[in-house]
Amino acid sequence: MNDDRIYLSVPHMSGEERRFVKDAFDSNWLSSVGPDLNAFEQEVALRLGGDLHTLAVSSGTAALHLVLRQVGVGHGDRVAVSTLTFAGSVFPILYLGATPVFIDSERTSWNIDPDLVREYLDDSARTNSLPKALIAVHLYGQHCDIDAIAEVCAEHGVVLIEDAAESLGATYRGRQTATTARYSILSFNGNKIITTTGGGMIIARDPIAIAQMKKWANQSREPAIEYLHRDVGFNYRMSNVLAAIGRGQLLVLDERVAARRRVAERYADAFADVPGVMLQPEAPWGTHTRWLSVVGLDADDARACPSMIVQALAAENIEARPVWRPMHTQPLFNGAQVIGGSVADTLFAHGVCLPSSSSLSPSAQERVSEAVRRALLQPSAI
Ligand SMILES: Cc1ncc(COP(=O)(O)O)c(C=O)c1O
């Protein structure tokens, strides 16, 4: 077996991070306040464009928790959310004692289906059971069809939240991701397109809401010399050192998007003559970052299933994963309400995420492509 393991998605430093981190150390701003935190928040806001306010926190999950609390989600409320996502999109709903309602994907982008959102919100308005918020996830670096979803949410007074943990750098009708909804969140986890080793960010239009969430993220400390608290809080702030890493990463975001798109293009070329294999389609409304390159295997034409591909790659010391297991099929959410579900089930049954790092060399990628081709063209040899 080849000793050089190829991972799904690894951190890729620009080289500038050390300089930012050194400056942070030299200044001794190492903890939850400091100039890099302020600068990183401003630079992300600037990168996204528009009249936006940002708050850097310890993770994307923490960001979503604070946003849902800001929206007023609590015990007995419903929150609608894409079913085809990572659990971090959903756990914060449970932290607040609310109930998730899962919504299926559409086939154009694999993201939350606007027609099903309309159907669900119209129905729940009739039965007086509207969700308080809807979390639209932008899957694997591709934007959902957010205008259609924003329109129906506005009609029903449902607060729209963008889970842009996987989509920093993606666009939608010329706009950057995380800029349409009232609240959006990003993740800077180690596997993301840029990373602070771990971290997240909230994006909002309302500076007062950001100030409130900042206070909660700082243990709800009142501006008093003694430790005065009127409200429960969390230790959710990002550290200045991690923000310094983020500043070095943000400098190369466009390069990282271009590199991940090149990885996807090389896979498309490598599998062009293999029956029944295609990349997650790129929807006409924007640029897919290809944070992960994901292939769908046609049930009729492909000669291997995702688990065979994952196994074949594992045998060659290459990491691959199935598509996210839909939330409505998770044991934790047994009996939860789901609107549709069969599209996400099919994508899960037939999709594989392939190594997609921006640092993946063409020769390493060829190892992956060759192993996938072998698995698909000579499945009996696996
Ligand atoms: C879609 C989605 N939402 C939320 C999260 C949670 O982010 P974090 O890992 O920073 O808590 C992640 C992944 O990490 C994600 O992929």
mmCIF file of C-alpha atoms and ligand atoms in Angstrom:
data_model
loop_
_atom_site.group_PDB
_atom_site.id
_atom_site.type_symbol
_atom_site.label_atom_id
_atom_site.label_comp_id
_atom_site.label_asym_id
_atom_site.label_seq_id
_atom_site.Cartn_x
_atom_site.Cartn_y
_atom_site.Cartn_z
ATOM 1 C CA MET A 1 0.000 0.000 0.000
ATOM 2 C CA ASN A 2 1.193 3.526 -0.762
ATOM 3 C CA ASP A 3 2.383 5.114 2.509
ATOM 4 C CA ASP A 4 1.335 8.612 1.486
ATOM 5 C CA ARG A 5 -2.216 8.863 2.745
ATOM 6 C CA ILE A 6 -4.490 11.140 0.745
ATOM 7 C CA TYR A 7 -7.102 12.825 2.921
ATOM 8 C CA LEU A 8 -10.493 14.214 1.990
ATOM 9 C CA SER A 9 -9.799 17.882 2.760
ATOM 10 C CA VAL A 10 -6.800 19.234 4.656
ATOM 11 C CA PRO A 11 -5.752 22.698 5.852
ATOM 12 C CA HIS A 12 -3.707 24.649 3.312
ATOM 13 C CA MET A 13 -1.756 27.548 4.763
ATOM 14 C CA SER A 14 -0.790 30.557 2.669
ATOM 15 C CA GLY A 15 2.520 31.163 4.438
ATOM 16 C CA GLU A 16 1.308 34.537 5.708
ATOM 17 C CA GLU A 17 -0.343 33.066 8.813
ATOM 18 C CA ARG A 18 2.966 32.825 10.721
ATOM 19 C CA ARG A 19 3.545 36.557 10.284
ATOM 20 C CA PHE A 20 0.060 37.383 11.612
ATOM 21 C CA VAL A 21 0.449 34.907 14.490
ATOM 22 C CA LYS A 22 3.920 36.247 15.329
ATOM 23 C CA ASP A 23 2.499 39.770 15.474
ATOM 24 C CA ALA A 24 -0.277 38.528 17.762
ATOM 25 C CA PHE A 25 2.292 36.894 20.056
ATOM 26 C CA ASP A 26 4.553 39.949 19.983
ATOM 27 C CA SER A 27 1.638 42.161 20.975
ATOM 28 C CA ASN A 28 0.551 39.648 23.664
ATOM 29 C CA TRP A 29 -3.084 39.802 22.454
ATOM 30 C CA LEU A 30 -3.632 36.049 22.728
ATOM 31 C CA SER A 31 -7.098 35.546 24.093
ATOM 32 C CA SER A 32 -10.686 36.618 23.392
ATOM 33 C CA VAL A 33 -10.008 40.276 22.588
ATOM 34 C CA GLY A 34 -7.442 41.879 20.318
ATOM 35 C CA PRO A 35 -6.709 43.700 17.081
ATOM 36 C CA ASP A 36 -6.679 40.583 14.866
ATOM 37 C CA LEU A 37 -10.183 39.655 15.978
ATOM 38 C CA ASN A 38 -11.485 43.084 15.032
ATOM 39 C CA ALA A 39 -9.519 43.089 11.777
ATOM 40 C CA PHE A 40 -10.598 39.544 10.810
ATOM 41 C CA GLU A 41 -14.254 40.439 11.392
ATOM 42 C CA GLN A 42 -13.904 43.581 9.268
ATOM 43 C CA GLU A 43 -11.984 41.812 6.515
ATOM 44 C CA VAL A 44 -14.607 39.047 6.220
ATOM 45 C CA ALA A 45 -17.373 41.689 6.096
ATOM 46 C CA LEU A 46 -15.443 43.531 3.399
ATOM 47 C CA ARG A 47 -14.843 40.322 1.426
ATOM 48 C CA LEU A 48 -18.543 39.513 1.464
ATOM 49 C CA GLY A 49 -19.506 43.075 0.550
ATOM 50 C CA GLY A 50 -22.632 44.960 1.472
ATOM 51 C CA ASP A 51 -23.621 46.563 4.730
ATOM 52 C CA LEU A 52 -22.732 43.665 7.012
ATOM 53 C CA HIS A 53 -21.690 43.092 10.603
ATOM 54 C CA THR A 54 -19.706 40.077 11.764
ATOM 55 C CA LEU A 55 -18.847 38.245 14.963
ATOM 56 C CA ALA A 56 -16.024 35.691 15.186
ATOM 57 C CA VAL A 57 -16.791 32.725 17.443
ATOM 58 C CA SER A 58 -15.358 29.355 18.404
ATOM 59 C CA SER A 59 -17.183 27.255 15.776
ATOM 60 C CA GLY A 60 -19.894 27.245 13.151
ATOM 61 C CA THR A 61 -22.076 25.279 15.553
ATOM 62 C CA ALA A 62 -21.654 27.961 18.241
ATOM 63 C CA ALA A 63 -22.485 30.619 15.634
ATOM 64 C CA LEU A 64 -25.743 28.882 14.769
ATOM 65 C CA HIS A 65 -26.609 28.434 18.452
ATOM 66 C CA LEU A 66 -26.234 32.170 19.073
ATOM 67 C CA VAL A 67 -28.212 33.082 15.949
ATOM 68 C CA LEU A 68 -31.127 30.801 16.854
ATOM 69 C CA ARG A 69 -31.183 32.274 20.337
ATOM 70 C CA GLN A 70 -31.158 35.782 18.854
ATOM 71 C CA VAL A 71 -34.140 34.816 16.683
ATOM 72 C CA GLY A 72 -35.923 33.819 19.895
ATOM 73 C CA VAL A 73 -36.105 30.081 19.214
ATOM 74 C CA GLY A 74 -37.035 28.189 22.365
ATOM 75 C CA HIS A 75 -38.929 25.232 23.818
ATOM 76 C CA GLY A 76 -41.834 24.103 21.672
ATOM 77 C CA ASP A 77 -40.736 25.995 18.543
ATOM 78 C CA ARG A 78 -40.117 24.383 15.192
ATOM 79 C CA VAL A 79 -37.126 25.159 12.990
ATOM 80 C CA ALA A 80 -37.047 23.939 9.376
ATOM 81 C CA VAL A 81 -33.684 22.804 8.032
ATOM 82 C CA SER A 82 -32.188 20.977 5.031
ATOM 83 C CA THR A 83 -32.170 17.246 5.689
ATOM 84 C CA LEU A 84 -29.028 16.684 3.579
ATOM 85 C CA THR A 85 -26.421 18.252 5.824
ATOM 86 C CA PHE A 86 -23.961 17.719 8.646
ATOM 87 C CA ALA A 87 -25.362 17.415 12.168
ATOM 88 C CA GLY A 88 -23.805 20.783 13.113
ATOM 89 C CA SER A 89 -26.652 22.442 11.164
ATOM 90 C CA VAL A 90 -29.211 20.806 13.443
ATOM 91 C CA PHE A 91 -27.792 20.285 16.944
ATOM 92 C CA PRO A 92 -28.209 23.961 17.946
ATOM 93 C CA ILE A 93 -31.970 23.586 17.375
ATOM 94 C CA LEU A 94 -31.932 20.878 20.054
ATOM 95 C CA TYR A 95 -29.746 22.962 22.425
ATOM 96 C CA LEU A 96 -32.664 25.406 22.613
ATOM 97 C CA GLY A 97 -35.319 22.733 23.167
ATOM 98 C CA ALA A 98 -36.875 23.271 19.728
ATOM 99 C CA THR A 99 -37.847 20.664 17.140
ATOM 100 C CA PRO A 100 -36.295 20.327 13.670
ATOM 101 C CA VAL A 101 -38.453 19.793 10.595
ATOM 102 C CA PHE A 102 -36.391 18.349 7.758
ATOM 103 C CA ILE A 103 -36.796 19.418 4.149
ATOM 104 C CA ASP A 104 -35.629 17.455 1.148
ATOM 105 C CA SER A 105 -33.194 18.492 -1.590
ATOM 106 C CA GLU A 106 -33.829 19.339 -5.225
ATOM 107 C CA ARG A 107 -31.777 17.732 -7.984
ATOM 108 C CA THR A 108 -30.360 20.866 -9.668
ATOM 109 C CA SER A 109 -27.971 21.736 -6.837
ATOM 110 C CA TRP A 110 -28.720 18.995 -4.229
ATOM 111 C CA ASN A 111 -29.759 21.794 -1.854
ATOM 112 C CA ILE A 112 -33.032 22.475 -0.034
ATOM 113 C CA ASP A 113 -35.969 22.406 -2.474
ATOM 114 C CA PRO A 114 -37.755 25.801 -2.743
ATOM 115 C CA ASP A 115 -40.978 24.151 -3.980
ATOM 116 C CA LEU A 116 -41.102 21.930 -0.903
ATOM 117 C CA VAL A 117 -40.342 24.941 1.310
ATOM 118 C CA ARG A 118 -43.356 26.731 -0.179
ATOM 119 C CA GLU A 119 -45.571 23.677 0.181
ATOM 120 C CA TYR A 120 -44.523 23.181 3.804
ATOM 121 C CA LEU A 121 -44.821 26.831 4.860
ATOM 122 C CA ASP A 122 -48.212 27.274 3.123
ATOM 123 C CA ASP A 123 -49.503 24.120 4.836
ATOM 124 C CA SER A 124 -48.114 25.005 8.245
ATOM 125 C CA ALA A 125 -49.590 28.539 7.982
ATOM 126 C CA ARG A 126 -53.007 26.944 7.446
ATOM 127 C CA THR A 127 -52.607 24.781 10.543
ATOM 128 C CA ASN A 128 -51.013 27.549 12.615
ATOM 129 C CA SER A 129 -47.798 25.589 13.013
ATOM 130 C CA LEU A 130 -45.248 27.735 11.186
ATOM 131 C CA PRO A 131 -41.594 27.250 12.119
ATOM 132 C CA LYS A 132 -39.890 30.216 13.741
ATOM 133 C CA ALA A 133 -36.878 29.976 11.426
ATOM 134 C CA LEU A 134 -35.589 28.120 8.393
ATOM 135 C CA ILE A 135 -31.930 27.137 8.027
ATOM 136 C CA ALA A 136 -30.908 26.810 4.381
ATOM 137 C CA VAL A 137 -27.614 24.939 3.978
ATOM 138 C CA HIS A 138 -25.308 25.537 0.991
ATOM 139 C CA LEU A 139 -24.021 22.044 0.401
ATOM 140 C CA TYR A 140 -20.411 21.152 -0.462
ATOM 141 C CA GLY A 141 -19.646 24.700 -1.664
ATOM 142 C CA GLN A 142 -22.751 25.278 -3.775
ATOM 143 C CA HIS A 143 -25.405 27.871 -3.050
ATOM 144 C CA CYS A 144 -29.025 26.929 -2.645
ATOM 145 C CA ASP A 145 -31.679 28.778 -4.682
ATOM 146 C CA ILE A 146 -32.013 31.346 -1.930
ATOM 147 C CA ASP A 147 -34.152 34.030 -3.598
ATOM 148 C CA ALA A 148 -37.079 31.653 -3.990
ATOM 149 C CA ILE A 149 -36.711 30.558 -0.366
ATOM 150 C CA ALA A 150 -36.298 34.121 0.961
ATOM 151 C CA GLU A 151 -39.501 35.138 -0.810
ATOM 152 C CA VAL A 152 -41.677 32.453 0.749
ATOM 153 C CA CYS A 153 -40.076 32.902 4.209
ATOM 154 C CA ALA A 154 -40.816 36.655 4.024
ATOM 155 C CA GLU A 155 -44.446 35.972 3.063
ATOM 156 C CA HIS A 156 -44.876 33.853 6.179
ATOM 157 C CA GLY A 157 -42.708 35.847 8.596
ATOM 158 C CA VAL A 158 -40.236 32.976 9.013
ATOM 159 C CA VAL A 159 -36.667 34.106 9.744
ATOM 160 C CA LEU A 160 -34.241 32.805 7.123
ATOM 161 C CA ILE A 161 -30.752 31.724 8.214
ATOM 162 C CA GLU A 162 -27.976 30.729 5.804
ATOM 163 C CA ASP A 163 -25.732 27.903 6.926
ATOM 164 C CA ALA A 164 -22.756 28.867 4.757
ATOM 165 C CA ALA A 165 -20.302 26.672 6.723
ATOM 166 C CA GLU A 166 -19.336 24.878 3.495
ATOM 167 C CA SER A 167 -19.790 27.668 0.942
ATOM 168 C CA LEU A 168 -17.438 30.564 1.674
ATOM 169 C CA GLY A 169 -16.350 31.872 -1.742
ATOM 170 C CA ALA A 170 -19.494 30.675 -3.556
ATOM 171 C CA THR A 171 -21.752 33.131 -5.361
ATOM 172 C CA TYR A 172 -25.451 33.372 -6.089
ATOM 173 C CA ARG A 173 -26.693 35.675 -8.894
ATOM 174 C CA GLY A 174 -23.555 37.797 -8.514
ATOM 175 C CA ARG A 175 -23.786 38.039 -4.718
ATOM 176 C CA GLN A 176 -21.457 36.389 -2.225
ATOM 177 C CA THR A 177 -22.728 33.544 -0.072
ATOM 178 C CA ALA A 178 -23.955 34.462 3.425
ATOM 179 C CA THR A 179 -25.248 37.879 2.369
ATOM 180 C CA THR A 180 -28.937 37.328 1.578
ATOM 181 C CA ALA A 181 -30.543 36.131 4.806
ATOM 182 C CA ARG A 182 -30.967 38.199 7.951
ATOM 183 C CA TYR A 183 -28.390 35.927 9.608
ATOM 184 C CA SER A 184 -25.707 33.673 8.173
ATOM 185 C CA ILE A 185 -22.982 31.529 9.658
ATOM 186 C CA LEU A 186 -19.569 30.365 8.448
ATOM 187 C CA SER A 187 -17.253 27.628 9.695
ATOM 188 C CA PHE A 188 -13.450 27.787 9.764
ATOM 189 C CA ASN A 189 -13.060 24.173 10.849
ATOM 190 C CA GLY A 190 -9.836 22.461 9.710
ATOM 191 C CA ASN A 191 -11.484 20.747 6.745
ATOM 192 C CA LYS A 192 -13.038 23.928 5.301
ATOM 193 C CA ILE A 193 -11.870 25.948 2.286
ATOM 194 C CA ILE A 194 -10.040 28.301 4.655
ATOM 195 C CA THR A 195 -9.470 27.548 8.318
ATOM 196 C CA THR A 196 -8.598 29.102 11.655
ATOM 197 C CA THR A 197 -7.947 25.497 12.872
ATOM 198 C CA GLY A 198 -11.435 25.741 14.363
ATOM 199 C CA GLY A 199 -13.830 28.641 14.425
ATOM 200 C CA GLY A 200 -16.948 30.234 13.049
ATOM 201 C CA MET A 201 -18.519 33.548 12.206
ATOM 202 C CA ILE A 202 -21.924 35.190 12.335
ATOM 203 C CA ILE A 203 -22.929 37.615 9.598
ATOM 204 C CA ALA A 204 -25.869 39.954 10.153
ATOM 205 C CA ARG A 205 -27.230 43.264 8.934
ATOM 206 C CA ASP A 206 -28.251 44.455 12.384
ATOM 207 C CA PRO A 207 -25.366 45.726 14.564
ATOM 208 C CA ILE A 208 -27.562 45.619 17.672
ATOM 209 C CA ALA A 209 -28.188 41.902 17.150
ATOM 210 C CA ILE A 210 -24.433 41.366 16.735
ATOM 211 C CA ALA A 211 -23.771 43.273 19.987
ATOM 212 C CA GLN A 212 -26.279 41.077 21.825
ATOM 213 C CA MET A 213 -24.739 37.860 20.477
ATOM 214 C CA LYS A 214 -21.251 39.137 21.319
ATOM 215 C CA LYS A 215 -22.326 39.613 24.907
ATOM 216 C CA TRP A 216 -23.747 36.072 25.082
ATOM 217 C CA ALA A 217 -20.509 34.746 23.534
ATOM 218 C CA ASN A 218 -18.586 36.482 26.345
ATOM 219 C CA GLN A 219 -20.427 34.726 29.185
ATOM 220 C CA SER A 220 -23.069 37.485 29.201
ATOM 221 C CA ARG A 221 -20.774 39.730 31.189
ATOM 222 C CA GLU A 222 -22.341 43.094 31.918
ATOM 223 C CA PRO A 223 -20.160 46.182 31.373
ATOM 224 C CA ALA A 224 -19.377 46.460 35.073
ATOM 225 C CA ILE A 225 -16.081 46.103 36.905
ATOM 226 C CA GLU A 226 -17.369 43.235 38.981
ATOM 227 C CA TYR A 227 -18.575 40.013 37.346
ATOM 228 C CA LEU A 228 -22.215 40.917 36.866
ATOM 229 C CA HIS A 229 -24.559 38.659 34.898
ATOM 230 C CA ARG A 230 -28.262 39.136 34.143
ATOM 231 C CA ASP A 231 -28.481 36.364 31.596
ATOM 232 C CA VAL A 232 -26.995 32.947 30.826
ATOM 233 C CA GLY A 233 -23.952 33.137 28.563
ATOM 234 C CA PHE A 234 -21.433 30.982 26.713
ATOM 235 C CA ASN A 235 -17.673 30.915 26.281
ATOM 236 C CA TYR A 236 -17.937 31.098 22.496
ATOM 237 C CA ARG A 237 -15.562 33.874 21.406
ATOM 238 C CA MET A 238 -12.768 33.134 18.916
ATOM 239 C CA SER A 239 -9.255 33.834 20.202
ATOM 240 C CA ASN A 240 -7.123 36.611 18.749
ATOM 241 C CA VAL A 241 -4.455 34.062 17.723
ATOM 242 C CA LEU A 242 -6.941 32.056 15.675
ATOM 243 C CA ALA A 243 -8.272 35.244 14.097
ATOM 244 C CA ALA A 244 -4.667 36.001 13.091
ATOM 245 C CA ILE A 245 -4.526 32.657 11.266
ATOM 246 C CA GLY A 246 -7.835 33.519 9.597
ATOM 247 C CA ARG A 247 -6.407 36.797 8.279
ATOM 248 C CA GLY A 248 -3.577 34.920 6.562
ATOM 249 C CA GLN A 249 -6.077 32.449 5.104
ATOM 250 C CA LEU A 250 -8.505 35.064 3.841
ATOM 251 C CA LEU A 251 -5.760 36.493 1.619
ATOM 252 C CA VAL A 252 -5.845 33.327 -0.510
ATOM 253 C CA LEU A 253 -9.567 32.529 -0.540
ATOM 254 C CA ASP A 254 -9.926 33.167 -4.281
ATOM 255 C CA GLU A 255 -6.875 31.002 -5.007
ATOM 256 C CA ARG A 256 -8.333 28.225 -2.881
ATOM 257 C CA VAL A 257 -11.627 28.362 -4.765
ATOM 258 C CA ALA A 258 -9.780 28.236 -8.096
ATOM 259 C CA ALA A 259 -7.650 25.282 -6.935
ATOM 260 C CA ARG A 260 -10.653 23.291 -5.688
ATOM 261 C CA ARG A 261 -12.481 23.968 -8.931
ATOM 262 C CA ARG A 262 -9.460 22.643 -10.836
ATOM 263 C CA VAL A 263 -9.588 19.461 -8.748
ATOM 264 C CA ALA A 264 -13.253 19.019 -9.745
ATOM 265 C CA GLU A 265 -12.431 19.627 -13.417
ATOM 266 C CA ARG A 266 -9.695 16.999 -13.343
ATOM 267 C CA TYR A 267 -12.136 14.466 -11.874
ATOM 268 C CA ALA A 268 -14.691 15.345 -14.562
ATOM 269 C CA ASP A 269 -12.048 14.680 -17.252
ATOM 270 C CA ALA A 270 -10.836 11.475 -15.608
ATOM 271 C CA PHE A 271 -14.352 10.006 -15.436
ATOM 272 C CA ALA A 272 -15.642 11.319 -18.770
ATOM 273 C CA ASP A 273 -15.595 7.859 -20.371
ATOM 274 C CA VAL A 274 -16.830 5.932 -17.305
ATOM 275 C CA PRO A 275 -20.529 5.091 -17.562
ATOM 276 C CA GLY A 276 -22.907 6.316 -14.856
ATOM 277 C CA VAL A 277 -20.607 8.761 -13.023
ATOM 278 C CA MET A 278 -21.137 12.500 -12.743
ATOM 279 C CA LEU A 279 -20.063 15.314 -10.468
ATOM 280 C CA GLN A 280 -22.611 17.165 -8.329
ATOM 281 C CA PRO A 281 -24.142 19.472 -10.969
ATOM 282 C CA GLU A 282 -23.246 23.164 -10.909
ATOM 283 C CA ALA A 283 -26.471 25.153 -10.745
ATOM 284 C CA PRO A 284 -26.905 28.032 -13.226
ATOM 285 C CA TRP A 285 -27.284 30.662 -10.502
ATOM 286 C CA GLY A 286 -23.708 30.931 -9.280
ATOM 287 C CA THR A 287 -20.193 29.656 -8.756
ATOM 288 C CA HIS A 288 -19.688 26.377 -6.932
ATOM 289 C CA THR A 289 -16.450 26.448 -4.906
ATOM 290 C CA ARG A 290 -16.168 22.641 -5.101
ATOM 291 C CA TRP A 291 -15.202 22.657 -1.427
ATOM 292 C CA LEU A 292 -15.727 18.942 -1.890
ATOM 293 C CA SER A 293 -15.829 17.162 -5.219
ATOM 294 C CA VAL A 294 -18.742 14.783 -4.952
ATOM 295 C CA VAL A 295 -19.673 12.212 -7.567
ATOM 296 C CA GLY A 296 -23.053 10.620 -8.034
ATOM 297 C CA LEU A 297 -23.187 7.056 -9.345
ATOM 298 C CA ASP A 298 -26.145 6.272 -11.534
ATOM 299 C CA ALA A 299 -27.947 3.191 -10.152
ATOM 300 C CA ASP A 300 -28.537 1.755 -13.657
ATOM 301 C CA ASP A 301 -25.202 2.496 -15.318
ATOM 302 C CA ALA A 302 -22.482 2.630 -12.653
ATOM 303 C CA ARG A 303 -20.810 -0.683 -11.926
ATOM 304 C CA ALA A 304 -19.918 0.000 -8.295
ATOM 305 C CA CYS A 305 -21.749 1.571 -5.358
ATOM 306 C CA PRO A 306 -20.373 4.246 -2.972
ATOM 307 C CA SER A 307 -19.313 1.762 -0.302
ATOM 308 C CA MET A 308 -17.324 -0.191 -2.922
ATOM 309 C CA ILE A 309 -15.572 3.015 -3.988
ATOM 310 C CA VAL A 310 -14.842 4.002 -0.371
ATOM 311 C CA GLN A 311 -13.425 0.513 0.283
ATOM 312 C CA ALA A 312 -11.377 0.460 -2.919
ATOM 313 C CA LEU A 313 -9.872 3.843 -2.051
ATOM 314 C CA ALA A 314 -9.245 2.824 1.575
ATOM 315 C CA ALA A 315 -7.261 -0.148 0.248
ATOM 316 C CA GLU A 316 -5.033 2.388 -1.561
ATOM 317 C CA ASN A 317 -4.661 4.562 1.560
ATOM 318 C CA ILE A 318 -7.051 7.219 0.228
ATOM 319 C CA GLU A 319 -9.843 8.750 2.281
ATOM 320 C CA ALA A 320 -13.319 9.062 0.745
ATOM 321 C CA ARG A 321 -16.740 9.415 2.355
ATOM 322 C CA PRO A 322 -20.350 8.860 1.473
ATOM 323 C CA VAL A 323 -22.571 11.918 1.003
ATOM 324 C CA TRP A 324 -23.969 13.207 4.336
ATOM 325 C CA ARG A 325 -26.423 10.754 5.797
ATOM 326 C CA PRO A 326 -29.747 12.659 5.674
ATOM 327 C CA MET A 327 -30.828 13.915 9.076
ATOM 328 C CA HIS A 328 -34.279 12.333 8.801
ATOM 329 C CA THR A 329 -32.602 8.902 8.674
ATOM 330 C CA GLN A 330 -30.462 9.477 11.777
ATOM 331 C CA PRO A 331 -31.433 7.389 14.831
ATOM 332 C CA LEU A 332 -31.403 10.616 16.879
ATOM 333 C CA PHE A 333 -34.222 12.029 14.764
ATOM 334 C CA ASN A 334 -36.392 8.940 14.600
ATOM 335 C CA GLY A 335 -40.000 10.065 14.122
ATOM 336 C CA ALA A 336 -39.115 13.675 13.207
ATOM 337 C CA GLN A 337 -41.245 15.477 10.633
ATOM 338 C CA VAL A 338 -39.765 15.324 7.137
ATOM 339 C CA ILE A 339 -41.030 17.040 4.011
ATOM 340 C CA GLY A 340 -40.171 14.749 1.090
ATOM 341 C CA GLY A 341 -36.904 12.920 1.696
ATOM 342 C CA SER A 342 -36.499 10.597 -1.269
ATOM 343 C CA VAL A 343 -34.082 12.861 -3.181
ATOM 344 C CA ALA A 344 -31.708 13.128 -0.206
ATOM 345 C CA ASP A 345 -32.037 9.365 0.335
ATOM 346 C CA THR A 346 -31.041 8.748 -3.289
ATOM 347 C CA LEU A 347 -28.111 11.180 -3.132
ATOM 348 C CA PHE A 348 -26.898 9.459 0.036
ATOM 349 C CA ALA A 349 -27.250 6.010 -1.531
ATOM 350 C CA HIS A 350 -25.364 6.982 -4.687
ATOM 351 C CA GLY A 351 -22.913 9.772 -3.787
ATOM 352 C CA VAL A 352 -19.231 9.707 -2.803
ATOM 353 C CA CYS A 353 -17.061 12.627 -1.628
ATOM 354 C CA LEU A 354 -13.573 12.380 -3.123
ATOM 355 C CA PRO A 355 -10.312 13.968 -1.927
ATOM 356 C CA SER A 356 -10.645 17.675 -2.717
ATOM 357 C CA SER A 357 -7.891 19.576 -0.917
ATOM 358 C CA SER A 358 -6.644 22.709 -2.655
ATOM 359 C CA SER A 359 -3.128 21.347 -2.049
ATOM 360 C CA LEU A 360 -3.871 18.019 -3.781
ATOM 361 C CA SER A 361 -1.218 17.632 -6.487
ATOM 362 C CA PRO A 362 -2.203 16.451 -9.987
ATOM 363 C CA SER A 363 -0.126 13.287 -9.490
ATOM 364 C CA ALA A 364 -1.766 12.477 -6.146
ATOM 365 C CA GLN A 365 -5.146 13.141 -7.703
ATOM 366 C CA GLU A 366 -4.295 10.763 -10.526
ATOM 367 C CA ARG A 367 -3.835 8.037 -7.891
ATOM 368 C CA VAL A 368 -7.387 8.748 -6.702
ATOM 369 C CA SER A 369 -8.876 8.888 -10.189
ATOM 370 C CA GLU A 370 -7.155 5.676 -11.241
ATOM 371 C CA ALA A 371 -8.423 3.856 -8.140
ATOM 372 C CA VAL A 372 -11.977 5.091 -8.765
ATOM 373 C CA ARG A 373 -11.780 4.120 -12.436
ATOM 374 C CA ARG A 374 -10.524 0.639 -11.536
ATOM 375 C CA ALA A 375 -13.363 0.204 -9.031
ATOM 376 C CA LEU A 376 -15.918 1.265 -11.623
ATOM 377 C CA LEU A 377 -14.504 -0.482 -14.669
ATOM 378 C CA GLN A 378 -13.424 -3.755 -13.001
ATOM 379 C CA PRO A 379 -15.629 -3.993 -9.886
ATOM 380 C CA SER A 380 -15.054 -7.775 -9.686
ATOM 381 C CA ALA A 381 -11.376 -7.064 -8.938
ATOM 382 C CA ILE A 382 -12.217 -5.168 -5.696
HETATM 383 C C1 LIG B 1 -23.139 22.484 6.839
HETATM 384 C C2 LIG B 1 -22.422 22.633 8.129
HETATM 385 N N1 LIG B 1 -22.999 23.310 9.132
HETATM 386 C C3 LIG B 1 -22.390 23.497 10.305
HETATM 387 C C4 LIG B 1 -21.137 22.999 10.545
HETATM 388 C C5 LIG B 1 -20.529 23.206 11.883
HETATM 389 O O1 LIG B 1 -19.361 23.940 11.848
HETATM 390 P P1 LIG B 1 -18.226 23.716 12.975
HETATM 391 O O2 LIG B 1 -17.579 22.414 12.681
HETATM 392 O O3 LIG B 1 -17.311 24.876 12.786
HETATM 393 O O4 LIG B 1 -18.913 23.747 14.299
HETATM 394 C C6 LIG B 1 -20.481 22.284 9.528
HETATM 395 C C7 LIG B 1 -19.153 21.706 9.633
HETATM 396 O O5 LIG B 1 -18.256 21.677 10.181
HETATM 397 C C8 LIG B 1 -21.139 22.076 8.292
HETATM 398 O O6 LIG B 1 -20.555 21.381 7.311
#
